[in-house]
mmCIF file of C-alpha atoms and ligand atoms in Angstrom:
data_model
loop_
_atom_site.group_PDB
_atom_site.id
_atom_site.type_symbol
_atom_site.label_atom_id
_atom_site.label_comp_id
_atom_site.label_asym_id
_atom_site.label_seq_id
_atom_site.Cartn_x
_atom_site.Cartn_y
_atom_site.Cartn_z
ATOM 1 C CA UNK A 290 13.580 -43.615 -44.537
ATOM 2 C CA UNK A 291 14.507 -43.892 -40.886
ATOM 3 C CA UNK A 292 18.143 -42.739 -40.864
ATOM 4 C CA UNK A 293 18.575 -43.724 -37.213
ATOM 5 C CA UNK A 294 17.569 -47.312 -37.921
ATOM 6 C CA UNK A 295 20.202 -47.524 -40.657
ATOM 7 C CA UNK A 296 22.774 -45.978 -38.324
ATOM 8 C CA UNK A 297 22.262 -48.751 -35.709
ATOM 9 C CA UNK A 298 24.824 -51.196 -37.256
ATOM 10 C CA UNK A 299 27.445 -48.414 -37.275
ATOM 11 C CA UNK A 300 26.624 -47.533 -33.684
ATOM 12 C CA UNK A 301 27.076 -51.176 -32.673
ATOM 13 C CA UNK A 302 30.323 -51.438 -34.628
ATOM 14 C CA UNK A 303 31.774 -48.338 -32.951
ATOM 15 C CA UNK A 304 30.636 -49.563 -29.525
ATOM 16 C CA UNK A 305 32.427 -52.869 -30.202
ATOM 17 C CA UNK A 306 35.538 -50.941 -31.238
ATOM 18 C CA UNK A 307 35.432 -48.777 -28.125
ATOM 19 C CA UNK A 308 34.991 -51.901 -25.996
ATOM 20 C CA UNK A 309 38.144 -53.399 -27.540
ATOM 21 C CA UNK A 310 40.092 -50.164 -26.907
ATOM 22 C CA UNK A 311 38.681 -50.101 -23.358
ATOM 23 C CA UNK A 312 39.939 -53.641 -22.667
ATOM 24 C CA UNK A 313 43.250 -53.005 -24.424
ATOM 25 C CA UNK A 314 43.954 -49.820 -22.456
ATOM 26 C CA UNK A 315 42.447 -51.287 -19.266
ATOM 27 C CA UNK A 316 40.388 -48.132 -18.720
ATOM 28 C CA UNK A 317 37.200 -49.865 -17.463
ATOM 29 C CA UNK A 318 34.813 -47.271 -18.849
ATOM 30 C CA UNK A 319 32.198 -49.977 -19.439
ATOM 31 C CA UNK A 320 30.000 -51.761 -16.909
ATOM 32 C CA UNK A 321 27.359 -54.304 -17.966
ATOM 33 C CA UNK A 322 24.592 -52.856 -15.760
ATOM 34 C CA UNK A 323 25.222 -49.259 -16.827
ATOM 35 C CA UNK A 324 25.575 -50.030 -20.541
ATOM 36 C CA UNK A 325 22.465 -52.234 -20.622
ATOM 37 C CA UNK A 326 20.441 -49.503 -18.905
ATOM 38 C CA UNK A 327 21.690 -47.009 -21.529
ATOM 39 C CA UNK A 328 20.863 -49.335 -24.407
ATOM 40 C CA UNK A 329 17.421 -50.193 -23.017
ATOM 41 C CA UNK A 330 16.438 -46.546 -22.559
ATOM 42 C CA UNK A 331 17.582 -46.005 -26.167
ATOM 43 C CA UNK A 332 15.360 -48.859 -27.309
ATOM 44 C CA UNK A 333 12.372 -47.430 -25.423
ATOM 45 C CA UNK A 334 13.117 -43.993 -26.905
ATOM 46 C CA UNK A 335 12.927 -45.396 -30.428
ATOM 47 C CA UNK A 336 9.808 -47.481 -29.699
ATOM 48 C CA UNK A 337 8.018 -44.405 -28.415
ATOM 49 C CA UNK A 338 9.231 -42.347 -31.365
ATOM 50 C CA UNK A 339 7.800 -44.868 -33.818
ATOM 51 C CA UNK A 340 4.644 -45.766 -31.934
ATOM 52 C CA UNK A 341 3.360 -42.317 -31.068
ATOM 53 C CA UNK A 342 2.831 -42.129 -34.821
ATOM 54 C CA UNK A 343 4.629 -38.805 -34.934
ATOM 55 C CA UNK A 344 1.840 -36.654 -33.444
ATOM 56 C CA UNK A 345 4.231 -33.742 -32.754
ATOM 57 C CA UNK A 346 5.397 -34.142 -36.340
ATOM 58 C CA UNK A 347 1.788 -33.779 -37.488
ATOM 59 C CA UNK A 348 1.582 -30.465 -35.621
ATOM 60 C CA UNK A 349 4.760 -29.342 -37.399
ATOM 61 C CA UNK A 350 3.197 -30.251 -40.754
ATOM 62 C CA UNK A 351 0.036 -28.310 -39.852
ATOM 63 C CA UNK A 352 2.034 -25.188 -38.965
ATOM 64 C CA UNK A 353 4.117 -25.612 -42.110
ATOM 65 C CA UNK A 354 1.028 -25.948 -44.308
ATOM 66 C CA UNK A 355 -0.794 -22.985 -42.821
ATOM 67 C CA UNK A 356 1.771 -20.305 -41.916
ATOM 68 C CA UNK A 357 5.051 -20.968 -43.781
ATOM 69 C CA UNK A 358 6.355 -17.528 -44.758
ATOM 70 C CA UNK A 359 8.903 -18.552 -47.380
ATOM 71 C CA UNK A 360 9.464 -21.300 -49.875
ATOM 72 C CA UNK A 361 12.713 -22.799 -48.550
ATOM 73 C CA UNK A 362 15.093 -23.776 -51.389
ATOM 74 C CA UNK A 363 15.606 -27.499 -51.968
ATOM 75 C CA UNK A 364 19.230 -26.844 -53.019
ATOM 76 C CA UNK A 365 22.523 -27.854 -51.375
ATOM 77 C CA UNK A 366 22.663 -24.478 -49.642
ATOM 78 C CA UNK A 367 19.054 -24.845 -48.542
ATOM 79 C CA UNK A 368 19.969 -28.123 -46.839
ATOM 80 C CA UNK A 369 23.172 -26.790 -45.264
ATOM 81 C CA UNK A 370 21.459 -23.728 -43.826
ATOM 82 C CA UNK A 371 18.534 -25.852 -42.584
ATOM 83 C CA UNK A 372 21.094 -28.072 -40.819
ATOM 84 C CA UNK A 373 22.643 -25.029 -39.114
ATOM 85 C CA UNK A 374 19.254 -23.510 -38.256
ATOM 86 C CA UNK A 375 18.158 -26.838 -36.722
ATOM 87 C CA UNK A 376 21.272 -26.885 -34.551
ATOM 88 C CA UNK A 377 20.501 -23.347 -33.356
ATOM 89 C CA UNK A 378 17.025 -24.395 -32.186
ATOM 90 C CA UNK A 379 18.482 -27.617 -30.809
ATOM 91 C CA UNK A 380 20.760 -25.480 -28.623
ATOM 92 C CA UNK A 381 17.734 -23.723 -27.115
ATOM 93 C CA UNK A 382 15.718 -26.912 -26.747
ATOM 94 C CA UNK A 383 18.655 -28.589 -25.038
ATOM 95 C CA UNK A 384 19.344 -25.550 -22.868
ATOM 96 C CA UNK A 385 15.714 -25.385 -21.681
ATOM 97 C CA UNK A 386 15.894 -29.156 -21.183
ATOM 98 C CA UNK A 387 18.440 -28.406 -18.478
ATOM 99 C CA UNK A 388 16.977 -25.198 -17.101
ATOM 100 C CA UNK A 389 13.257 -25.921 -16.644
ATOM 101 C CA UNK A 390 11.965 -28.557 -14.185
ATOM 102 C CA UNK A 391 9.483 -30.355 -16.462
ATOM 103 C CA UNK A 392 11.850 -30.430 -19.438
ATOM 104 C CA UNK A 393 14.702 -31.631 -17.219
ATOM 105 C CA UNK A 394 12.439 -34.468 -15.994
ATOM 106 C CA UNK A 395 12.555 -35.745 -19.561
ATOM 107 C CA UNK A 396 16.150 -34.941 -20.535
ATOM 108 C CA UNK A 397 17.629 -36.243 -17.249
ATOM 109 C CA UNK A 398 17.631 -39.759 -18.732
ATOM 110 C CA UNK A 399 20.547 -38.827 -21.001
ATOM 111 C CA UNK A 400 22.547 -37.636 -17.983
ATOM 112 C CA UNK A 401 21.688 -40.418 -15.565
ATOM 113 C CA UNK A 402 24.724 -42.556 -16.409
ATOM 114 C CA UNK A 403 27.767 -42.232 -14.171
ATOM 115 C CA UNK A 404 29.909 -43.623 -16.980
ATOM 116 C CA UNK A 405 30.741 -41.901 -20.252
ATOM 117 C CA UNK A 406 31.031 -44.122 -23.297
ATOM 118 C CA UNK A 407 29.309 -44.639 -26.646
ATOM 119 C CA UNK A 408 26.347 -46.400 -25.024
ATOM 120 C CA UNK A 409 25.686 -43.183 -23.062
ATOM 121 C CA UNK A 410 24.905 -41.547 -26.431
ATOM 122 C CA UNK A 411 22.006 -43.968 -26.863
ATOM 123 C CA UNK A 412 20.638 -43.331 -23.359
ATOM 124 C CA UNK A 413 17.766 -41.150 -24.531
ATOM 125 C CA UNK A 414 14.475 -40.121 -23.008
ATOM 126 C CA UNK A 415 11.197 -41.941 -23.677
ATOM 127 C CA UNK A 416 9.131 -38.848 -22.817
ATOM 128 C CA UNK A 417 10.404 -36.145 -25.159
ATOM 129 C CA UNK A 418 6.886 -35.044 -26.120
ATOM 130 C CA UNK A 419 7.379 -31.298 -25.761
ATOM 131 C CA UNK A 420 10.695 -30.866 -27.559
ATOM 132 C CA UNK A 421 9.084 -30.343 -30.998
ATOM 133 C CA UNK A 422 7.767 -26.928 -29.861
ATOM 134 C CA UNK A 423 11.285 -25.530 -30.188
ATOM 135 C CA UNK A 424 11.423 -26.421 -33.881
ATOM 136 C CA UNK A 425 8.083 -24.826 -34.867
ATOM 137 C CA UNK A 426 9.832 -21.587 -35.983
ATOM 138 C CA UNK A 427 11.435 -23.731 -38.694
ATOM 139 C CA UNK A 428 7.936 -24.558 -40.005
ATOM 140 C CA UNK A 429 7.163 -20.830 -40.080
ATOM 141 C CA UNK A 430 10.415 -20.286 -42.001
ATOM 142 C CA UNK A 431 9.122 -22.748 -44.593
ATOM 143 C CA UNK A 432 11.484 -25.646 -43.906
ATOM 144 C CA UNK A 433 9.900 -28.755 -45.359
ATOM 145 C CA UNK A 434 8.913 -31.432 -42.755
ATOM 146 C CA UNK A 435 11.038 -34.049 -44.521
ATOM 147 C CA UNK A 436 14.019 -31.701 -44.431
ATOM 148 C CA UNK A 437 13.431 -31.113 -40.712
ATOM 149 C CA UNK A 438 13.324 -34.842 -39.932
ATOM 150 C CA UNK A 439 16.425 -35.506 -42.031
ATOM 151 C CA UNK A 440 18.619 -32.743 -40.575
ATOM 152 C CA UNK A 441 17.328 -33.706 -37.100
ATOM 153 C CA UNK A 442 18.407 -37.323 -37.585
ATOM 154 C CA UNK A 443 21.805 -36.265 -38.982
ATOM 155 C CA UNK A 444 22.264 -33.980 -35.972
ATOM 156 C CA UNK A 445 21.591 -36.890 -33.602
ATOM 157 C CA UNK A 446 23.876 -39.233 -35.553
ATOM 158 C CA UNK A 447 26.688 -36.646 -35.293
ATOM 159 C CA UNK A 448 26.271 -36.522 -31.514
ATOM 160 C CA UNK A 449 26.919 -40.243 -31.168
ATOM 161 C CA UNK A 450 30.690 -40.208 -31.602
ATOM 162 C CA UNK A 451 31.358 -37.427 -29.053
ATOM 163 C CA UNK A 452 30.358 -39.727 -26.165
ATOM 164 C CA UNK A 453 33.818 -41.184 -25.646
ATOM 165 C CA UNK A 454 36.699 -40.704 -23.229
ATOM 166 C CA UNK A 455 39.220 -42.115 -25.682
ATOM 167 C CA UNK A 456 39.555 -38.945 -27.787
ATOM 168 C CA UNK A 457 41.388 -35.941 -26.321
ATOM 169 C CA UNK A 458 41.113 -32.255 -27.248
ATOM 170 C CA UNK A 459 41.056 -31.605 -30.997
ATOM 171 C CA UNK A 460 42.813 -28.243 -31.439
ATOM 172 C CA UNK A 461 40.972 -25.728 -33.656
ATOM 173 C CA UNK A 462 37.958 -28.085 -33.952
ATOM 174 C CA UNK A 463 37.148 -27.276 -30.313
ATOM 175 C CA UNK A 464 36.378 -23.707 -31.404
ATOM 176 C CA UNK A 465 33.572 -24.590 -33.773
ATOM 177 C CA UNK A 466 32.242 -28.051 -33.105
ATOM 178 C CA UNK A 467 30.863 -30.170 -30.310
ATOM 179 C CA UNK A 468 33.680 -32.626 -29.536
ATOM 180 C CA UNK A 469 34.292 -35.478 -27.096
ATOM 181 C CA UNK A 470 36.181 -33.044 -24.841
ATOM 182 C CA UNK A 471 33.594 -30.258 -24.593
ATOM 183 C CA UNK A 472 30.676 -32.719 -24.442
ATOM 184 C CA UNK A 473 32.390 -34.546 -21.547
ATOM 185 C CA UNK A 474 32.057 -31.258 -19.686
ATOM 186 C CA UNK A 475 28.350 -31.231 -20.506
ATOM 187 C CA UNK A 476 27.920 -34.639 -18.822
ATOM 188 C CA UNK A 477 29.875 -33.692 -15.681
ATOM 189 C CA UNK A 478 28.389 -32.935 -12.289
ATOM 190 C CA UNK A 479 31.320 -30.806 -11.050
ATOM 191 C CA UNK A 480 30.150 -27.254 -10.283
ATOM 192 C CA UNK A 481 32.305 -25.668 -12.998
ATOM 193 C CA UNK A 482 30.576 -27.658 -15.760
ATOM 194 C CA UNK A 483 26.946 -27.363 -14.611
ATOM 195 C CA UNK A 484 24.668 -25.951 -17.364
ATOM 196 C CA UNK A 485 27.446 -25.682 -19.922
ATOM 197 C CA UNK A 486 28.095 -26.822 -23.533
ATOM 198 C CA UNK A 487 24.561 -27.353 -24.840
ATOM 199 C CA UNK A 488 25.440 -27.448 -28.555
ATOM 200 C CA UNK A 489 24.485 -30.425 -30.738
ATOM 201 C CA UNK A 490 26.905 -30.079 -33.663
ATOM 202 C CA UNK A 491 28.236 -26.500 -33.289
ATOM 203 C CA UNK A 492 29.737 -25.337 -29.999
ATOM 204 C CA UNK A 493 29.642 -21.780 -31.404
ATOM 205 C CA UNK A 494 26.183 -21.222 -29.870
ATOM 206 C CA UNK A 495 27.657 -21.782 -26.409
ATOM 207 C CA UNK A 496 30.433 -19.315 -27.172
ATOM 208 C CA UNK A 497 27.872 -16.740 -28.398
ATOM 209 C CA UNK A 498 25.440 -17.166 -25.525
ATOM 210 C CA UNK A 499 28.008 -17.484 -22.725
ATOM 211 C CA UNK A 500 27.517 -21.135 -21.794
ATOM 212 C CA UNK A 501 30.866 -22.513 -22.980
ATOM 213 C CA UNK A 502 33.252 -24.280 -20.604
ATOM 214 C CA UNK A 503 36.509 -25.923 -21.634
ATOM 215 C CA UNK A 504 37.390 -29.312 -20.119
ATOM 216 C CA UNK A 505 39.799 -28.682 -17.209
ATOM 217 C CA UNK A 506 42.815 -30.912 -16.559
ATOM 218 C CA UNK A 507 42.773 -29.985 -12.860
ATOM 219 C CA UNK A 508 39.023 -30.567 -12.489
ATOM 220 C CA UNK A 509 38.282 -33.673 -14.547
ATOM 221 C CA UNK A 510 34.620 -34.446 -15.167
ATOM 222 C CA UNK A 511 32.791 -36.629 -12.670
ATOM 223 C CA UNK A 512 29.981 -38.069 -14.781
ATOM 224 C CA UNK A 513 26.315 -38.187 -13.812
ATOM 225 C CA UNK A 514 23.969 -35.938 -11.859
ATOM 226 C CA UNK A 515 24.022 -34.680 -8.283
ATOM 227 C CA UNK A 516 20.640 -36.170 -7.436
ATOM 228 C CA UNK A 517 21.706 -39.615 -8.645
ATOM 229 C CA UNK A 518 19.001 -41.902 -10.039
ATOM 230 C CA UNK A 519 20.558 -44.985 -8.396
ATOM 231 C CA UNK A 520 18.630 -47.502 -10.462
ATOM 232 C CA UNK A 521 19.093 -49.947 -13.323
ATOM 233 C CA UNK A 522 15.389 -49.887 -14.068
ATOM 234 C CA UNK A 523 14.952 -47.967 -17.364
ATOM 235 C CA UNK A 524 11.325 -47.148 -16.539
ATOM 236 C CA UNK A 525 12.277 -45.607 -13.207
ATOM 237 C CA UNK A 526 15.143 -43.739 -14.897
ATOM 238 C CA UNK A 527 12.482 -42.227 -17.190
ATOM 239 C CA UNK A 528 9.990 -41.291 -14.462
ATOM 240 C CA UNK A 529 12.007 -40.489 -11.368
ATOM 241 C CA UNK A 530 12.021 -36.693 -11.707
ATOM 242 C CA UNK A 531 8.367 -36.549 -12.839
ATOM 243 C CA UNK A 532 7.574 -38.543 -9.713
ATOM 244 C CA UNK A 533 9.525 -36.135 -7.513
ATOM 245 C CA UNK A 534 7.859 -33.081 -9.106
ATOM 246 C CA UNK A 535 4.429 -34.700 -8.739
ATOM 247 C CA UNK A 536 4.926 -35.345 -5.015
ATOM 248 C CA UNK A 537 6.318 -31.841 -4.478
ATOM 249 C CA UNK A 538 3.140 -30.494 -6.097
ATOM 250 C CA UNK A 539 1.021 -32.719 -3.846
ATOM 251 C CA UNK A 540 2.923 -31.850 -0.661
ATOM 252 C CA UNK A 541 3.148 -28.085 -0.994
ATOM 253 C CA UNK A 542 0.269 -26.110 0.530
ATOM 254 C CA UNK A 543 0.794 -23.172 -1.811
ATOM 255 C CA UNK A 544 -1.521 -23.439 -4.830
ATOM 256 C CA UNK A 545 0.565 -21.084 -6.955
ATOM 257 C CA UNK A 546 3.599 -23.302 -6.348
ATOM 258 C CA UNK A 547 1.612 -26.462 -7.161
ATOM 259 C CA UNK A 548 0.845 -25.043 -10.585
ATOM 260 C CA UNK A 549 4.102 -23.305 -11.396
ATOM 261 C CA UNK A 550 6.844 -25.540 -9.963
ATOM 262 C CA UNK A 551 6.861 -27.509 -13.232
ATOM 263 C CA UNK A 552 7.934 -24.481 -15.243
ATOM 264 C CA UNK A 553 10.450 -23.017 -12.830
ATOM 265 C CA UNK A 554 14.209 -23.265 -12.916
ATOM 266 C CA UNK A 555 15.514 -26.830 -12.593
ATOM 267 C CA UNK A 556 15.997 -27.785 -8.976
ATOM 268 C CA UNK A 557 13.522 -25.205 -7.654
ATOM 269 C CA UNK A 558 11.241 -26.718 -4.995
ATOM 270 C CA UNK A 559 8.447 -25.150 -2.897
ATOM 271 C CA UNK A 560 10.028 -23.759 0.315
ATOM 272 C CA UNK A 561 7.548 -25.638 2.559
ATOM 273 C CA UNK A 562 8.579 -28.952 0.948
ATOM 274 C CA UNK A 563 12.361 -28.550 0.929
ATOM 275 C CA UNK A 564 12.873 -29.066 4.681
ATOM 276 C CA UNK A 565 10.181 -31.656 5.142
ATOM 277 C CA UNK A 566 11.245 -33.866 2.210
ATOM 278 C CA UNK A 567 14.969 -33.300 1.613
ATOM 279 C CA UNK A 568 16.587 -34.831 -1.460
ATOM 280 C CA UNK A 569 19.847 -36.732 -1.297
ATOM 281 C CA UNK A 570 22.695 -35.172 -3.314
ATOM 282 C CA UNK A 571 26.099 -36.632 -4.237
ATOM 283 C CA UNK A 572 29.179 -35.450 -2.409
ATOM 284 C CA UNK A 573 31.850 -35.109 -5.073
ATOM 285 C CA UNK A 574 34.826 -35.340 -2.678
ATOM 286 C CA UNK A 575 34.331 -39.041 -2.035
ATOM 287 C CA UNK A 576 32.056 -39.810 -4.959
ATOM 288 C CA UNK A 577 31.133 -43.454 -5.396
ATOM 289 C CA UNK A 578 29.367 -44.720 -8.491
ATOM 290 C CA UNK A 579 26.089 -46.539 -8.021
ATOM 291 C CA UNK A 580 26.649 -50.274 -8.362
ATOM 292 C CA UNK A 581 25.104 -53.601 -7.358
ATOM 293 C CA UNK A 582 27.243 -56.744 -7.551
ATOM 294 C CA UNK A 583 25.631 -59.691 -9.345
ATOM 295 C CA UNK A 584 27.049 -63.080 -10.425
ATOM 296 C CA UNK A 585 28.748 -63.246 -13.847
ATOM 297 C CA UNK A 586 26.119 -65.723 -15.081
ATOM 298 C CA UNK A 587 23.413 -63.092 -14.581
ATOM 299 C CA UNK A 588 25.451 -60.530 -16.510
ATOM 300 C CA UNK A 589 25.711 -62.926 -19.461
ATOM 301 C CA UNK A 590 22.008 -63.717 -19.123
ATOM 302 C CA UNK A 591 21.082 -60.003 -19.159
ATOM 303 C CA UNK A 592 23.198 -59.317 -22.250
ATOM 304 C CA UNK A 593 21.598 -62.257 -24.102
ATOM 305 C CA UNK A 594 18.090 -61.220 -23.140
ATOM 306 C CA UNK A 595 18.682 -57.568 -23.940
ATOM 307 C CA UNK A 596 19.920 -58.627 -27.401
ATOM 308 C CA UNK A 597 16.706 -60.585 -27.963
ATOM 309 C CA UNK A 598 14.538 -57.646 -26.874
ATOM 310 C CA UNK A 599 16.508 -55.144 -28.953
ATOM 311 C CA UNK A 600 16.351 -57.352 -32.044
ATOM 312 C CA UNK A 601 12.593 -57.497 -31.612
ATOM 313 C CA UNK A 602 12.640 -53.696 -31.209
ATOM 314 C CA UNK A 603 14.596 -53.166 -34.427
ATOM 315 C CA UNK A 604 12.241 -55.468 -36.326
ATOM 316 C CA UNK A 605 9.365 -53.460 -34.866
ATOM 317 C CA UNK A 606 10.999 -50.247 -36.101
ATOM 318 C CA UNK A 607 11.108 -51.659 -39.626
ATOM 319 C CA UNK A 608 7.539 -52.973 -39.824
ATOM 320 C CA UNK A 609 5.678 -50.725 -37.346
ATOM 321 C CA UNK A 610 3.658 -48.988 -40.065
ATOM 322 C CA UNK A 611 2.171 -52.343 -41.191
ATOM 323 C CA UNK A 612 1.232 -53.644 -37.743
ATOM 324 C CA UNK A 613 -2.304 -53.780 -36.378
ATOM 325 C CA UNK A 614 -2.949 -51.846 -33.168
ATOM 326 C CA UNK A 615 -3.139 -55.005 -31.019
ATOM 327 C CA UNK A 616 0.227 -56.240 -32.339
ATOM 328 C CA UNK A 617 1.756 -52.805 -31.851
ATOM 329 C CA UNK A 618 0.461 -52.569 -28.280
ATOM 330 C CA UNK A 619 1.526 -56.083 -27.282
ATOM 331 C CA UNK A 620 5.016 -55.623 -28.698
ATOM 332 C CA UNK A 621 5.495 -52.290 -26.907
ATOM 333 C CA UNK A 622 4.082 -53.845 -23.739
ATOM 334 C CA UNK A 623 6.546 -56.708 -24.013
ATOM 335 C CA UNK A 624 9.570 -54.444 -24.527
ATOM 336 C CA UNK A 625 8.570 -52.255 -21.560
ATOM 337 C CA UNK A 626 8.006 -55.324 -19.378
ATOM 338 C CA UNK A 627 11.377 -56.701 -20.518
ATOM 339 C CA UNK A 628 13.109 -53.446 -19.583
ATOM 340 C CA UNK A 629 11.619 -53.630 -16.114
ATOM 341 C CA UNK A 630 12.383 -57.338 -15.670
ATOM 342 C CA UNK A 631 15.998 -57.173 -16.911
ATOM 343 C CA UNK A 632 16.468 -54.124 -14.666
ATOM 344 C CA UNK A 633 15.281 -56.232 -11.721
ATOM 345 C CA UNK A 634 17.938 -58.869 -12.553
ATOM 346 C CA UNK A 635 20.642 -56.182 -12.594
ATOM 347 C CA UNK A 636 19.347 -54.835 -9.279
ATOM 348 C CA UNK A 637 19.252 -58.367 -7.818
ATOM 349 C CA UNK A 638 15.605 -58.021 -6.768
ATOM 350 C CA UNK A 639 14.064 -61.030 -5.014
ATOM 351 C CA UNK A 640 11.257 -61.166 -7.610
ATOM 352 C CA UNK A 641 13.680 -61.066 -10.589
ATOM 353 C CA UNK A 642 13.680 -64.871 -11.054
ATOM 354 C CA UNK A 643 9.885 -65.181 -11.236
ATOM 355 C CA UNK A 644 9.599 -62.249 -13.647
ATOM 356 C CA UNK A 645 12.301 -63.641 -15.896
ATOM 357 C CA UNK A 646 10.891 -67.174 -16.146
ATOM 358 C CA UNK A 647 7.545 -65.604 -17.034
ATOM 359 C CA UNK A 648 9.204 -63.358 -19.603
ATOM 360 C CA UNK A 649 11.177 -66.182 -21.218
ATOM 361 C CA UNK A 650 7.927 -68.168 -21.559
ATOM 362 C CA UNK A 651 6.205 -65.174 -23.205
ATOM 363 C CA UNK A 652 9.168 -64.496 -25.517
ATOM 364 C CA UNK A 653 9.342 -68.154 -26.535
ATOM 365 C CA UNK A 654 5.609 -68.218 -27.293
ATOM 366 C CA UNK A 655 5.764 -64.912 -29.171
ATOM 367 C CA UNK A 656 8.736 -66.129 -31.206
ATOM 368 C CA UNK A 657 6.786 -69.252 -32.188
ATOM 369 C CA UNK A 658 3.327 -67.815 -32.751
ATOM 370 C CA UNK A 659 3.645 -64.227 -33.942
ATOM 371 C CA UNK A 660 4.033 -63.504 -37.681
ATOM 372 C CA UNK A 661 7.736 -62.698 -37.537
ATOM 373 C CA UNK A 662 10.329 -63.895 -40.074
ATOM 374 C CA UNK A 663 11.416 -67.499 -39.489
ATOM 375 C CA UNK A 664 15.098 -66.570 -38.988
ATOM 376 C CA UNK A 665 14.125 -64.101 -36.250
ATOM 377 C CA UNK A 666 11.864 -66.688 -34.664
ATOM 378 C CA UNK A 667 14.651 -69.315 -34.589
ATOM 379 C CA UNK A 668 17.124 -66.716 -33.235
ATOM 380 C CA UNK A 669 14.818 -65.668 -30.391
ATOM 381 C CA UNK A 670 13.970 -69.263 -29.414
ATOM 382 C CA UNK A 671 17.675 -70.139 -29.405
ATOM 383 C CA UNK A 672 18.496 -67.172 -27.155
ATOM 384 C CA UNK A 673 15.780 -68.348 -24.736
ATOM 385 C CA UNK A 674 17.200 -71.877 -24.633
ATOM 386 C CA UNK A 675 20.842 -70.761 -24.353
ATOM 387 C CA UNK A 676 20.168 -68.157 -21.667
ATOM 388 C CA UNK A 677 17.920 -70.284 -19.409
ATOM 389 C CA UNK A 678 20.820 -72.176 -17.712
ATOM 390 C CA UNK A 679 22.561 -68.854 -17.004
ATOM 391 C CA UNK A 680 19.409 -67.614 -15.288
ATOM 392 C CA UNK A 681 19.127 -70.804 -13.266
ATOM 393 C CA UNK A 682 22.781 -70.762 -12.195
ATOM 394 C CA UNK A 683 22.975 -66.982 -11.683
ATOM 395 C CA UNK A 684 19.840 -66.751 -9.558
ATOM 396 C CA UNK A 685 20.994 -69.726 -7.487
ATOM 397 C CA UNK A 686 24.366 -68.015 -6.857
ATOM 398 C CA UNK A 687 22.654 -64.703 -6.094
ATOM 399 C CA UNK A 688 20.280 -66.320 -3.572
ATOM 400 C CA UNK A 689 23.191 -68.171 -1.932
ATOM 401 C CA UNK A 690 25.047 -64.861 -1.565
ATOM 402 C CA UNK A 691 22.009 -63.256 0.064
ATOM 403 C CA UNK A 692 21.662 -66.243 2.431
ATOM 404 C CA UNK A 693 25.380 -66.069 3.316
ATOM 405 C CA UNK A 694 25.093 -62.342 4.056
ATOM 406 C CA UNK A 695 22.018 -62.941 6.217
ATOM 407 C CA UNK A 696 23.727 -65.682 8.265
ATOM 408 C CA UNK A 697 26.861 -63.504 8.653
ATOM 409 C CA UNK A 698 24.672 -60.718 10.011
HETATM 410 ZN ZN1 ZN B 701 22.068 -32.398 -21.790
HETATM 411 ZN ZN1 ZN B 702 25.384 -36.342 -24.382
#
């Protein structure tokens, strides 16, 4: 049973609720471009998780089968302690995800939003291939693979609700648990909060290992990362730091640095590269969030098209095990292409229109020809038909704006 898949309706419900509170309080914590990028990276994360056929999981099973030292009890206490043990290893996985270049390249996705709302919780990496290593001690301890997957999913589900700015400090709870307040600190780029509050469910680990930082009223979190991603393209959000590390490895003349920069402290760069290829960092004094203005029609269009892609993604999650390789590959290909194309609409790229008309044609054909349930097929075709005029109008308005700017210049 995929717990995360079943949690999706609750996630969507809570997001809707937070949106209502956001409008009601006039807080403006939501932006269409930011939220869609978060949701799309979440969709890619789940597609990868399903489609890689759980190879890391297989390694866990192998370790469990060959070197498990104990027979872990399948009792209530067995489950509770496994849940706590998982969170302990999660702390270290998460901490290394921030403190080592190659692991940060993967985890950065979760921190790339400059907003902080429930969609940020779903902004997850598509390249978390190495994370399982941190849980292998649990296999040695004899924790059943099914138990591992279950407590892991519950841990992730817990983390969803803390991604909100609408809940203040929670008194004694702040001492023991990860809360909206202490996790806000984790997502901040202010110096005081850097590399703090790594816990998943229990904040106690941070208190034990000296990485705890309380949210400060006189230094409120500025969300995001110093080396801002500045993109609404979910694929670029996933690969930007890998790309930077790759080019640093190419540019440096020192062979030792080429090989080791990946495993050094996050932010470390070869000295001969730093001056020659400087990286832009945010100034927090006059911090401005990354944004690109697009016509309202294109925002509506993007939301409609994201919904179609995500629905296809959820269906994929349900039936993935029964799909042939060609179907699996074409569906993943389509979702990745969609992520790129919708990102290009949000970034107002000149090629966005062409990509989108192509994509609508493919989606329409897929909805008609592929062996999907009839209700899904009708839904997807309807979204294509309803959204097409928004694309036409929105792109026309966007092009007119560009023309007007050009003539003004
Ligand atoms: Zn983190
Ligand atoms: Zn988070």
